[in-house]
Amino acid sequence: MAPTESPPLPPIAGEEGLGGVGGLTTPVRLYLAVAQRSFRRHLAYRAATLAGLFTNAVFGVLIASVFTALYRSRATEGGGERIAGFDVAEMLVFVWVGQSLIMVLHLWGWWDVAQAVRSGDIVSDLMKPFDFYAYWLSRDLGRAACHVLVRFVPTMALGMLLTDLALPRSPLRWVAFAVSVLLGLLVAFAFRFMVNVSAFWLLDVRGVGYLAYSAVNFLSGFLIPLTFFPPWLRGIAEALPFRAMVMLPAEILLAKRPVAAALGVQLLWAVALTLLARAVLNRAIRKLTVQGG
Amino acid sequence: MTRETALWRRLIGARARGQVAYPVSFLLQLFSTSLLFFVELAVVALMFRQVDRLGGWRLAEVAFLYGLSAVAIGVALCLGSGLVAFPDQIRQGGFDQVLTRPASAFVQVLAADLRLDRLGRVLNGLIVFGYALVVLDVEWTAGRLLYLPVVVVSAAVVFGALFVLEATLCFWTTQGLEVVNAFTFGGATLSQYPLHLFDGWLRRLFLFAIPVGLVIYAPSLYLLDKHDPLGLPGWLRFTAPLVSALFAAVAGSLWRVGVRHYRSTGS
Amino acid sequence: MGSGDGGEPMVVARGLGKTYRVATHRGGALGALRGLVDRSGRDVRAVDGVSFTVDRGEMVGYVGPNGAGKSTTIKMLTGILVPSDGEATVDGLVPWRQRKALAARIGVVFGQRSQLWWDLALVESLDLLRHVYRVPKDRFAINLAGLRDLLDLDPFLATPVRQLSLGQRMRGDLAAALLHDPAILYLDEPTIGLDVVAKARVREMLARLNRERGVTVLLTTHDLADVEHLCRRMIVIDRGRLLFDGAIDELRRRFGPHRTLVIDLEDGDPAPAAGPFCPGVDWVRADGPRRWLRFDRDAVPAADLIAAVAARHRVRDLTIEEPAIEDIVRRIYTEGMGTP
């Protein structure tokens, strides 16, 4: 249901990302500079962006068509207008939100940290006077901000152009949605980071990674809303953090859930996964110092 | 021709041997790779919890399409690994090396990589396909039995030709190649559903420009004995081998044009 | 070794030229897309009417700065590229028209890119190439035995290529390029990235290869020390044009007429750091007790000069330095040929 490989971006060398900002004293300004740099760099990949938008458009229309057919088939079988709690218009929103969020959350194929581990660059990165996790998170936030601009917004516009997508108008809901996406991104980043850091222990991080990303596709609600799941599977999915990435933001936008509760769940997962990811990183560093890599 | 085929087998064989050196771990890898794709099938199954038929097709029938499509693209991806890796090869000057050897450039490019783990997708497709064949109550006439393998091969050839076209594009540009993913993986996903679920440009694109619909959907109408809501001419169900041969021929000609272009510009 | 007539040169290039069309740069992705359709741009003359011949058994250095047209020439002579104008034959064949036939008779080594199979043992790679080049089994056995000896392959014949050192890999690549008895070997940067020891080793092997087997070699490199060690003849190209074609000694005579006498003086000798010594001879540099005297090779015989210096100064030691080929070639690039 999704392009299996997102456009690869050229790897970004560690020092390149920091050149010229090393002299800054306050860490916040450092991370801000890192994020800005990352934002600008991703803004420059214009050909990849256009190609990605085209792919989003094809897949968006494709998936939207399948769901529309599902509603039509349901009608001929005499069923109700709602399927799994969504009517067809809401389902279109759901489909296009998913397509638009792919690159913002970077749901597939992010291996930057794993590459740094493989190449050994991580050793010098770890010795630099900044927080390794915060550094990569800043980069990812910068990247995501850029992708909101060049991927999220245009993909939504394409959805309106190519299908009967009608977006909610309430500005408050969009604000809540934005906060929710940000929290979802924190969860997504922590998860991706852990997958990458597993390169310290695993010979083939990609094998595990694909399996992990595949699980995310399914359990986040990206492929299909979790409300389609049978109760037992839904119970599992709702106990896991992945729904914080797509399902909860989409439900907030569609006013399917009390906003505060949903954001609370996301915040909890964001904090928990961030702490977990940092703990995993610390274990990895200890392994590095004990065994020398 | 036969010599080139023999060479291709030998080059591929050399790459394959290393990957299956540990059969148990290889099989485990294949199995775990095949798991990856079951989530896509799960999505289909979840939809069928809501309806008995999707666009008039039952779950087993859609599973048949899914299996056919997955086997075809899996085979094409595995045997076409060299084509998928071609952008890197050409960027690093590897194609120059290919041209300094007394063998078919195409065979050498094709054999430049082999990713047997991509057979995981084939395994996944076969399992689903097997399920569909067991559950379906199709009358397996001699005609259907004979046509089925032809369709599988035709579909694999069409996906393979798509990868040839994707590689050919590298002769002109290294930028914006990701666009092709929309056609290859888009085609693979689209062909997992009955084509009449889609309309407008999307259907026409994958029916006539990229004939994925002609080698998977149209023959399946015959194989599964389904009514065709699109009203395509009946004989189109039997053109899969012809369509795939034509598409492959077009891809092959464009490849040769590409090589000629490369040899006149060197970039 | 070649199939052609032994008398005719191995390589003949006459007025060989290649013009590329370079798309005028357009910014961004839209520009890139437009570039697919709209082929307007400006012409760049990468190789401009180059003519030379290489005799059988010769080893010729083909040098020039980056972008001079070296690799474009080699690509035309290996049949990869079709030239825009001019003619060429290699071992009697027109490369771009008879690419596959020629490919069986040439060996090509790209220093930057191995043609060996990364995951296979070297010997397995060589065996695969036997099939690519259709070398008969017995011929292969004889050739491999010879190459094992010449290139000292035995220590790593069974090692996967990815585990080889750069120098070992280069030797493996040389073996790969020689398995099918090529009449001519094109070497593109064969010592790039190698350390001093490995470099010397590879050079020595190349020299033996040429000497003992009579393989014609066309060597492209930016490391002029390779050429100095290996070739008697050198072709210099810049901006697509042939600047020099001849013996390296000749190049020195024409473009580096000055030799330098380096003298170590006894303590306290008052030789000056600069200024004239006698007509045609100048003090040019001083460093502690060491002095440099530059003299014209044609006007002043070295023996006379040494005698004259020894008569006036207390000399502890002395050597004569030839101008480095590198300096001469750099001068040619920057100043052009001029009139010698």
Short mmCIF file of C-alpha atoms in Angstrom, two decimals, chain A:
data_model
loop_
_atom_site.label_atom_id
_atom_site.label_comp_id
_atom_site.label_asym_id
_atom_site.label_seq_id
_atom_site.Cartn_x
_atom_site.Cartn_y
_atom_site.Cartn_z
CA MET A 1 0.00 0.00 0.00
CA ALA A 2 2.98 2.25 0.08
CA PRO A 3 6.15 2.88 -1.83
CA THR A 4 8.63 0.57 -0.15
CA GLU A 5 11.58 2.84 -0.49
CA SER A 6 11.47 6.55 0.06
CA PRO A 7 13.86 8.73 -1.93
CA PRO A 8 17.30 8.33 -0.39
CA LEU A 9 18.87 11.56 0.72
CA PRO A 10 22.60 12.07 0.57
CA PRO A 11 24.15 11.29 3.92
CA ILE A 12 25.07 14.34 5.91
CA ALA A 13 28.51 14.31 7.41
CA GLY A 14 28.60 15.05 11.09
CA GLU A 15 31.01 17.93 11.00
CA GLU A 16 29.36 19.50 8.00
CA GLY A 17 26.24 19.90 10.05
CA LEU A 18 28.14 21.74 12.71
CA GLY A 19 30.66 23.75 10.78
CA GLY A 20 30.69 27.31 11.96
CA VAL A 21 28.41 26.85 14.92
CA GLY A 22 30.95 25.21 17.21
CA GLY A 23 31.77 28.55 18.75
CA LEU A 24 28.32 29.06 20.15
CA THR A 25 28.14 28.73 23.86
CA THR A 26 24.52 28.11 24.80
CA PRO A 27 23.35 24.65 23.77
CA VAL A 28 19.90 25.83 22.76
CA ARG A 29 21.36 28.13 20.16
CA LEU A 30 23.55 25.32 18.94
CA TYR A 31 20.61 22.97 18.45
CA LEU A 32 18.64 25.74 16.83
CA ALA A 33 21.45 26.30 14.37
CA VAL A 34 21.66 22.58 13.67
CA ALA A 35 17.93 22.47 12.98
CA GLN A 36 18.10 25.50 10.72
CA ARG A 37 20.92 24.01 8.74
CA SER A 38 19.06 20.74 8.36
CA PHE A 39 15.95 22.62 7.25
CA ARG A 40 17.83 24.51 4.57
CA ARG A 41 19.65 21.43 3.32
CA HIS A 42 16.41 19.51 2.83
CA LEU A 43 14.88 22.49 1.12
CA ALA A 44 17.53 22.12 -1.56
CA TYR A 45 16.51 18.62 -2.74
CA ARG A 46 14.00 19.94 -5.18
CA ALA A 47 14.06 17.11 -7.71
CA ALA A 48 13.61 14.52 -4.98
CA THR A 49 10.75 16.56 -3.54
CA LEU A 50 8.90 16.74 -6.85
CA ALA A 51 9.42 13.03 -7.42
CA GLY A 52 8.19 12.29 -3.91
CA LEU A 53 5.09 14.43 -4.40
CA PHE A 54 4.30 12.58 -7.59
CA THR A 55 4.61 9.27 -5.78
CA ASN A 56 2.43 10.56 -2.93
CA ALA A 57 -0.17 11.67 -5.46
CA VAL A 58 -0.28 8.29 -7.21
CA PHE A 59 -0.47 6.35 -3.96
CA GLY A 60 -2.94 8.79 -2.42
CA VAL A 61 -5.35 8.46 -5.34
CA LEU A 62 -4.78 4.71 -5.41
CA ILE A 63 -5.58 4.16 -1.74
CA ALA A 64 -8.41 6.69 -1.80
CA SER A 65 -9.94 4.77 -4.73
CA VAL A 66 -9.77 1.48 -2.84
CA PHE A 67 -11.47 2.96 0.23
CA THR A 68 -14.09 4.71 -1.88
CA ALA A 69 -14.82 1.37 -3.55
CA LEU A 70 -15.10 -0.17 -0.10
CA TYR A 71 -17.82 2.33 0.86
CA ARG A 72 -19.62 1.79 -2.44
CA SER A 73 -19.52 -1.97 -2.01
CA ARG A 74 -20.82 -1.61 1.50
CA ALA A 75 -23.72 0.47 0.21
CA THR A 76 -24.67 -2.15 -2.39
CA GLU A 77 -24.61 -4.76 0.35
CA GLY A 78 -27.04 -2.59 2.30
CA GLY A 79 -24.62 -1.59 5.05
CA GLY A 80 -24.47 1.74 6.85
CA GLU A 81 -22.65 4.87 5.81
CA ARG A 82 -19.97 4.51 8.41
CA ILE A 83 -17.25 1.92 8.36
CA ALA A 84 -15.14 1.49 11.45
CA GLY A 85 -16.38 4.82 12.73
CA PHE A 86 -15.57 6.87 9.62
CA ASP A 87 -17.74 8.02 6.78
CA VAL A 88 -16.23 8.18 3.32
CA ALA A 89 -15.31 11.87 3.53
CA GLU A 90 -13.51 11.30 6.82
CA MET A 91 -11.76 8.30 5.35
CA LEU A 92 -10.38 10.44 2.54
CA VAL A 93 -9.00 12.85 5.13
CA PHE A 94 -7.45 9.89 6.88
CA VAL A 95 -5.83 8.59 3.68
CA TRP A 96 -4.35 11.93 2.69
CA VAL A 97 -3.18 12.75 6.21
CA GLY A 98 -1.27 9.46 6.09
CA GLN A 99 0.30 10.24 2.72
CA SER A 100 1.17 13.77 3.82
CA LEU A 101 2.77 12.64 7.05
CA ILE A 102 5.07 10.00 5.48
CA MET A 103 8.02 12.33 5.07
CA VAL A 104 7.22 14.55 8.05
CA LEU A 105 7.46 11.55 10.37
CA HIS A 106 9.97 9.90 8.03
CA LEU A 107 8.12 6.65 8.43
CA TRP A 108 10.54 4.61 6.33
CA GLY A 109 14.15 4.22 5.57
CA TRP A 110 16.05 6.47 7.94
CA TRP A 111 19.52 5.02 8.56
CA ASP A 112 21.67 8.08 9.25
CA VAL A 113 22.68 7.10 12.78
CA ALA A 114 23.18 3.44 11.81
CA GLN A 115 25.52 4.63 9.06
CA ALA A 116 27.46 6.71 11.56
CA VAL A 117 27.78 3.60 13.71
CA ARG A 118 28.90 1.48 10.77
CA SER A 119 31.44 3.97 9.52
CA GLY A 120 32.79 4.70 12.98
CA ASP A 121 32.00 8.41 12.67
CA ILE A 122 29.92 8.02 15.77
CA VAL A 123 33.04 7.85 17.93
CA SER A 124 34.08 11.38 17.05
CA ASP A 125 30.46 12.56 17.21
CA LEU A 126 30.15 11.23 20.73
CA MET A 127 33.24 13.11 21.79
CA LYS A 128 31.88 16.44 20.63
CA PRO A 129 30.60 18.76 23.30
CA PHE A 130 26.92 18.35 22.72
CA ASP A 131 24.19 15.92 23.59
CA PHE A 132 24.18 13.26 20.88
CA TYR A 133 20.46 12.58 21.11
CA ALA A 134 19.52 16.24 21.16
CA TYR A 135 21.80 16.88 18.21
CA TRP A 136 20.12 14.28 16.03
CA LEU A 137 16.69 15.28 17.26
CA SER A 138 17.39 18.90 16.27
CA ARG A 139 18.40 17.75 12.85
CA ASP A 140 15.27 15.69 12.55
CA LEU A 141 13.06 18.54 13.70
CA GLY A 142 14.65 20.84 11.14
CA ARG A 143 14.12 18.24 8.46
CA ALA A 144 10.51 17.67 9.54
CA ALA A 145 9.76 21.40 9.51
CA CYS A 146 11.00 21.50 5.94
CA HIS A 147 8.89 18.51 5.01
CA VAL A 148 5.77 20.09 6.48
CA LEU A 149 6.33 22.88 4.02
CA VAL A 150 7.32 20.94 0.91
CA ARG A 151 5.59 17.59 1.45
CA PHE A 152 2.67 17.88 3.86
CA VAL A 153 1.04 21.00 2.49
CA PRO A 154 1.43 20.16 -1.24
CA THR A 155 0.28 16.57 -0.73
CA MET A 156 -2.87 17.78 1.00
CA ALA A 157 -3.42 20.22 -1.86
CA LEU A 158 -2.96 17.37 -4.34
CA GLY A 159 -5.52 15.39 -2.39
CA MET A 160 -8.07 18.17 -2.80
CA LEU A 161 -7.21 18.54 -6.46
CA LEU A 162 -7.34 14.85 -7.35
CA THR A 163 -10.03 13.48 -5.04
CA ASP A 164 -13.04 14.81 -3.12
CA LEU A 165 -10.93 15.65 -0.11
CA ALA A 166 -12.62 18.18 2.16
CA LEU A 167 -10.58 19.35 5.12
CA PRO A 168 -11.96 20.49 8.48
CA ARG A 169 -12.14 24.27 8.80
CA SER A 170 -11.91 24.82 12.51
CA PRO A 171 -8.56 26.55 13.16
CA LEU A 172 -8.51 25.24 16.71
CA ARG A 173 -8.58 21.70 15.48
CA TRP A 174 -5.67 22.38 13.18
CA VAL A 175 -3.71 23.80 16.09
CA ALA A 176 -4.43 20.67 18.10
CA PHE A 177 -3.45 18.60 15.07
CA ALA A 178 -0.14 20.46 14.75
CA VAL A 179 0.70 19.81 18.40
CA SER A 180 -0.30 16.20 17.94
CA VAL A 181 1.94 15.79 14.88
CA LEU A 182 4.85 17.29 16.80
CA LEU A 183 4.33 14.79 19.63
CA GLY A 184 3.96 12.03 17.06
CA LEU A 185 7.24 13.08 15.54
CA LEU A 186 8.98 12.85 18.93
CA VAL A 187 7.66 9.30 19.26
CA ALA A 188 8.62 8.42 15.67
CA PHE A 189 12.11 9.84 16.10
CA ALA A 190 12.74 7.99 19.35
CA PHE A 191 11.65 4.76 17.70
CA ARG A 192 13.77 5.30 14.57
CA PHE A 193 16.70 6.26 16.74
CA MET A 194 16.47 3.00 18.66
CA VAL A 195 16.28 1.00 15.44
CA ASN A 196 19.40 2.79 14.21
CA VAL A 197 21.31 2.38 17.45
CA SER A 198 20.68 -1.36 17.32
CA ALA A 199 23.46 -1.29 14.71
CA PHE A 200 25.78 -1.47 17.73
CA TRP A 201 24.63 -5.03 18.37
CA LEU A 202 23.30 -6.22 15.03
CA LEU A 203 25.28 -7.04 11.94
CA ASP A 204 22.38 -6.36 9.60
CA VAL A 205 20.38 -3.49 11.00
CA ARG A 206 18.31 -3.15 7.86
CA GLY A 207 16.72 -6.56 8.15
CA VAL A 208 15.45 -5.74 11.61
CA GLY A 209 14.72 -2.20 10.51
CA TYR A 210 12.45 -3.20 7.65
CA LEU A 211 10.55 -5.49 9.95
CA ALA A 212 10.25 -2.68 12.49
CA TYR A 213 9.17 -0.08 9.94
CA SER A 214 6.72 -2.56 8.49
CA ALA A 215 5.18 -3.02 11.91
CA VAL A 216 4.99 0.76 12.28
CA ASN A 217 3.16 1.05 8.95
CA PHE A 218 0.53 -1.31 10.21
CA LEU A 219 0.26 -0.45 13.89
CA SER A 220 0.44 3.33 13.51
CA GLY A 221 -2.73 3.36 11.46
CA PHE A 222 -0.90 4.51 8.36
CA LEU A 223 -2.10 1.61 6.20
CA ILE A 224 -5.61 1.41 7.63
CA PRO A 225 -7.32 3.00 10.65
CA LEU A 226 -6.89 0.93 13.78
CA THR A 227 -10.68 0.94 14.17
CA PHE A 228 -10.74 -1.67 11.38
CA PHE A 229 -8.86 -4.09 13.62
CA PRO A 230 -10.65 -6.93 15.39
CA PRO A 231 -10.94 -6.21 19.14
CA TRP A 232 -7.97 -8.34 20.22
CA LEU A 233 -5.61 -6.74 17.67
CA ARG A 234 -6.96 -3.31 18.40
CA GLY A 235 -6.28 -3.87 22.08
CA ILE A 236 -2.67 -4.66 21.26
CA ALA A 237 -2.30 -1.70 18.91
CA GLU A 238 -3.77 0.72 21.46
CA ALA A 239 -1.37 -0.48 24.12
CA LEU A 240 1.59 0.28 21.83
CA PRO A 241 3.13 3.69 21.12
CA PHE A 242 2.82 3.55 17.32
CA ARG A 243 -0.70 4.95 17.13
CA ALA A 244 0.74 8.22 18.43
CA MET A 245 2.29 8.71 14.98
CA VAL A 246 -0.69 8.65 12.59
CA MET A 247 -3.86 7.38 14.22
CA LEU A 248 -4.11 9.89 17.06
CA PRO A 249 -3.25 12.97 14.97
CA ALA A 250 -5.79 11.93 12.35
CA GLU A 251 -8.45 11.30 15.01
CA ILE A 252 -7.77 14.69 16.54
CA LEU A 253 -8.16 16.38 13.18
CA LEU A 254 -11.42 14.51 12.59
CA ALA A 255 -12.69 15.28 16.11
CA LYS A 256 -13.00 11.61 16.95
CA ARG A 257 -11.44 11.93 20.36
CA PRO A 258 -11.23 14.36 23.28
CA VAL A 259 -8.17 16.40 22.35
CA ALA A 260 -6.65 16.67 25.81
CA ALA A 261 -6.77 12.93 26.45
CA ALA A 262 -5.28 12.09 23.06
CA LEU A 263 -2.48 14.63 23.44
CA GLY A 264 -1.87 13.30 26.95
CA VAL A 265 -1.39 9.78 25.64
CA GLN A 266 1.01 11.06 23.00
CA LEU A 267 2.96 13.11 25.50
CA LEU A 268 3.30 10.10 27.76
CA TRP A 269 4.64 7.98 24.93
CA ALA A 270 6.94 10.74 23.73
CA VAL A 271 8.52 11.05 27.18
CA ALA A 272 8.68 7.29 27.73
CA LEU A 273 10.22 6.47 24.35
CA THR A 274 12.67 9.35 24.55
CA LEU A 275 13.89 8.11 27.92
CA LEU A 276 14.07 4.58 26.60
CA ALA A 277 15.97 5.64 23.48
CA ARG A 278 18.46 7.55 25.62
CA ALA A 279 18.89 4.55 27.88
CA VAL A 280 19.57 2.36 24.83
CA LEU A 281 22.07 4.92 23.59
CA ASN A 282 23.83 4.88 26.96
CA ARG A 283 24.06 1.10 26.85
CA ALA A 284 25.52 1.37 23.36
CA ILE A 285 28.08 3.92 24.49
CA ARG A 286 29.05 1.70 27.40
CA LYS A 287 29.53 -1.19 24.99
CA LEU A 288 31.65 1.08 22.83
CA THR A 289 33.90 2.17 25.69
CA VAL A 290 34.19 -1.31 27.20
CA GLN A 291 34.84 -3.19 24.01
CA GLY A 292 36.32 -0.41 21.97
CA GLY A 293 33.67 -0.78 19.30
#
